[in-house]
C-alpha positions as CSV (number, residue, x, y, z in Angstrom):
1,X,120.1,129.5,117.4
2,X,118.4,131.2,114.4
3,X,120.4,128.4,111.8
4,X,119.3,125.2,114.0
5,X,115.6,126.8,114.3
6,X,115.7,127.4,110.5
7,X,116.5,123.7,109.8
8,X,114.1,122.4,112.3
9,X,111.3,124.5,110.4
10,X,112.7,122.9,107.2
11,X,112.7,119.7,107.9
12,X,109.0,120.2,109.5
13,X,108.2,121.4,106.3
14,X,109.8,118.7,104.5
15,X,108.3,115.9,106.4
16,X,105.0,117.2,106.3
17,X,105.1,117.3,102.4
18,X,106.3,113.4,102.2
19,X,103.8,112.6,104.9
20,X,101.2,114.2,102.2
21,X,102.4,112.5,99.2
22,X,102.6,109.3,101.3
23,X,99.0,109.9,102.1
24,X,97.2,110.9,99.0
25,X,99.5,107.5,97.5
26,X,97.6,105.6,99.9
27,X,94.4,107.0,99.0
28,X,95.2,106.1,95.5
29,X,96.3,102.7,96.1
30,X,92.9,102.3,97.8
31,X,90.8,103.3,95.5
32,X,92.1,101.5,92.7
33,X,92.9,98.4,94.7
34,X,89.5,97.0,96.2
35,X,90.6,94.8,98.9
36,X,92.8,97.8,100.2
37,X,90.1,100.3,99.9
38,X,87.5,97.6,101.6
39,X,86.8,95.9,104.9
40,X,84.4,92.9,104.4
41,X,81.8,92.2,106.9
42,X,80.7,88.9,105.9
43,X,80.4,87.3,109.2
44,X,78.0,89.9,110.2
45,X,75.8,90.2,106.5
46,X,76.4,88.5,103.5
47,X,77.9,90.2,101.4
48,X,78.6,93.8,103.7
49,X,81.3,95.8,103.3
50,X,82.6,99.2,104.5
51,X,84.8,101.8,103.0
52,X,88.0,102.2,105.0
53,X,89.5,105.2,103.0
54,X,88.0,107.4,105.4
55,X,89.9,106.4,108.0
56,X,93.2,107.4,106.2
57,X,92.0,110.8,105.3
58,X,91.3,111.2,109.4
59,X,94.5,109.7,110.1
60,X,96.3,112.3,107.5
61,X,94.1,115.3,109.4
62,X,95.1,114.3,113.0
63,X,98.6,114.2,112.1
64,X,99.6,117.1,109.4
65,X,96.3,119.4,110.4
66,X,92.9,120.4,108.6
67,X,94.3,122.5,105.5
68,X,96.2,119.1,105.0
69,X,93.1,117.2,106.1
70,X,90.7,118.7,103.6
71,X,92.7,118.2,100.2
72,X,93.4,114.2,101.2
73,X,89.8,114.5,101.3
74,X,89.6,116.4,98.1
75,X,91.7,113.5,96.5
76,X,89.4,111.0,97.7
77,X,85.9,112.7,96.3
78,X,87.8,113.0,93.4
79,X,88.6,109.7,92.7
80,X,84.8,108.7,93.8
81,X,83.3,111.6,90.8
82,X,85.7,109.9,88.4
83,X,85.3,106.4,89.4
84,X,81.3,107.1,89.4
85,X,81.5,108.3,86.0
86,X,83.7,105.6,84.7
87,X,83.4,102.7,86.5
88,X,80.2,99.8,86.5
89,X,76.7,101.7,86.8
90,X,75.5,101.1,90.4
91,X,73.0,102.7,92.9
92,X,76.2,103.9,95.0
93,X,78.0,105.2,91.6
94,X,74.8,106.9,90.3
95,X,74.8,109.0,94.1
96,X,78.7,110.2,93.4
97,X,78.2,111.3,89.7
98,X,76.8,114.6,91.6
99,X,80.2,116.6,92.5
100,X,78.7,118.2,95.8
101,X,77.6,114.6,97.0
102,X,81.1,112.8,95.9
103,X,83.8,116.0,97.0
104,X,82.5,117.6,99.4
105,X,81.1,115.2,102.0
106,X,84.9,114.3,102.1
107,X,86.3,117.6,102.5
108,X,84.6,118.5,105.2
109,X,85.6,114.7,107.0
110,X,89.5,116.0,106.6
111,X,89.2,119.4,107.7
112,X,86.3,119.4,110.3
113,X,88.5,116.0,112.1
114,X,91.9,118.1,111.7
115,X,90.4,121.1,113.1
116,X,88.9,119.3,116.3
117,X,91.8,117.1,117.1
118,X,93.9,120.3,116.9
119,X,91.2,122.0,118.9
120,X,90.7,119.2,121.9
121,X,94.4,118.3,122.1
122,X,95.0,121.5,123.3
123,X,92.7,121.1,126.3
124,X,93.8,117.6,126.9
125,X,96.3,115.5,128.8
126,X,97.6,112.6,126.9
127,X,96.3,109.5,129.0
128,X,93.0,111.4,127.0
129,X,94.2,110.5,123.5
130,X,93.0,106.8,123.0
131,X,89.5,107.9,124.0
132,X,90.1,111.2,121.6
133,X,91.2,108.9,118.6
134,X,88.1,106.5,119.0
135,X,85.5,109.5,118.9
136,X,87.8,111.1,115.7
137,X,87.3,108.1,113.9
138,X,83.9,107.3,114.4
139,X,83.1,111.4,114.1
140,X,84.8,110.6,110.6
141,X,82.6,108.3,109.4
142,X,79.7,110.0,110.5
143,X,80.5,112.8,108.9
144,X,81.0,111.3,105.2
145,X,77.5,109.7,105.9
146,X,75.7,112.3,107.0
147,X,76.8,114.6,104.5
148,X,76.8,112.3,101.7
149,X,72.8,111.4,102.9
150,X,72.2,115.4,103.3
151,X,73.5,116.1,99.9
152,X,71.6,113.2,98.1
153,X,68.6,113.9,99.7
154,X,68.9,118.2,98.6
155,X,69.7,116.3,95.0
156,X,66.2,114.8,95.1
157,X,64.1,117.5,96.8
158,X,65.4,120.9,96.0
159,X,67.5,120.6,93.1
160,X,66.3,117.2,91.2
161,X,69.6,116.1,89.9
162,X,68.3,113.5,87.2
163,X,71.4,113.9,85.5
164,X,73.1,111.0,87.9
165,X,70.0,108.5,86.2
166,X,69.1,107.7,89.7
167,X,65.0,106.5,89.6
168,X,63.4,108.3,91.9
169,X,60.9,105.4,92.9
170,X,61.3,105.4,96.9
171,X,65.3,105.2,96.3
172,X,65.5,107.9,98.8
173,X,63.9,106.1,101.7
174,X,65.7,103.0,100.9
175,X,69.8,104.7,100.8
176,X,68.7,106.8,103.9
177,X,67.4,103.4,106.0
178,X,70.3,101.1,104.4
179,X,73.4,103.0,104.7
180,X,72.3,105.0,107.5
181,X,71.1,102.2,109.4
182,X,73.4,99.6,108.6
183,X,76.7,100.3,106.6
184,X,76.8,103.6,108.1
185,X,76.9,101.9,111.8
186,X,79.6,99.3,110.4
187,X,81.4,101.8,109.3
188,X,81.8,104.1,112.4
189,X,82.4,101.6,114.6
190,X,85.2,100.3,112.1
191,X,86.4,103.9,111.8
192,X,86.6,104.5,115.3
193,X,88.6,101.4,116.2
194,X,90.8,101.3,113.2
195,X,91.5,105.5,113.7
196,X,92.5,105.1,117.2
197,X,94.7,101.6,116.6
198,X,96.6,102.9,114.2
199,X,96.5,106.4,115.1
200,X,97.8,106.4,118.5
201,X,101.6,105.0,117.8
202,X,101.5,107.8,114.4
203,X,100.9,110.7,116.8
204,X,103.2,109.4,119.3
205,X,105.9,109.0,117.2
206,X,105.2,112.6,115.3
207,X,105.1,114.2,119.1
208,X,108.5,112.8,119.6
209,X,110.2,114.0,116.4
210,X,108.8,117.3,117.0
């Protein structure tokens, strides 16, 4: 009994770290691929799109757990500092050139989604989960926004972060109305169909292999 429950905690192990490396290659992929790392929205405003990376980073948190969770979203604020610092100058790359704004927003979106699915699975039956993965993926998305609108704001007002070269001429009022009030719906309501679609035949499937 002790050799098969050795093997079954090895190749949990095991699995979990291909599941990671699988997941922090997709985040990569997404990133440096546009049209992987983008959902257009054309048919509802010219020229809208949302940012679907989020929704693997909740996807990675629901299955392998917060700790997991919070360094896929470590990858991904990464890759937004960097890309920030060396991609095209643009009002949304000027907001990520600030570390706390680009990292951390994202951390807290993998570990804050591991730790409640984890949390509410427990005191759940699983006819629940459909409704459970909607409200993880829309709590995703409305985590990265508020946090990344939190942090930009205490960038302007408490610790005036001119370093980024963002003009501070009513830029504020303008990100907090635009991408809270518009890209920031899209992109929950994206998140929680596209988290509970996808994420219901992954956990599933995970539940079954033990």
């Amino acid at each position: 009994m002790q050799g098969n429950s050795y093997v079954t905690k090895s190749q949990s192990t095991s699995r979990t770290l291909v599941l990671t490396a699988l997941f922090i290659a997709i985040i990569i992929m997404q990133s440096v691929v546009p049209w992987l790392g983008l959902l257009p929205l054309g048919f509802f405003m010219v020229g809208a799109a949302v940012q679907i990376i989020g929704v693997t980073v909740a996807l990675g948190a629901i299955l392998l757990g917060p700790k997991t969770g919070a360094l896929l979203g470590f990858v991904w604020g990464s890759i937004s500092l960097w890309q920030a610092w060396t991609g095209a100058v643009s009002i949304g790359g000027l907001i990520f050139r600030n570390p706390v704004t680009a990292i951390l927003p994202r951390v807290l979106v993998g570990f804050l989604i591991g730790y409640l699915f984890q949390l509410w699975v427990k005191r759940t039956t699983d006819k629940h989960m459909p409704l459970i993965l909607v409200v993880m993926g829309g709590l995703s998305a409305f985590i990265n926004t508020f946090f990344v609108l939190l942090f930009t704001f205490i960038g302007f007002n408490v610790m005036h972060t001119t370093f980024t070269g963002i003009p501070q001429n009513g830029l504020l009022t303008w990100l907090i109305v635009g991408v809270a009030g518009s890209n920031g719906i899209f992109e929950v309501v994206i998140a929680a169909i596209l988290v509970s679609v996808i994420g219901l035949p992954l956990v599933k499937l995970l539940k079954k292999l033990g």
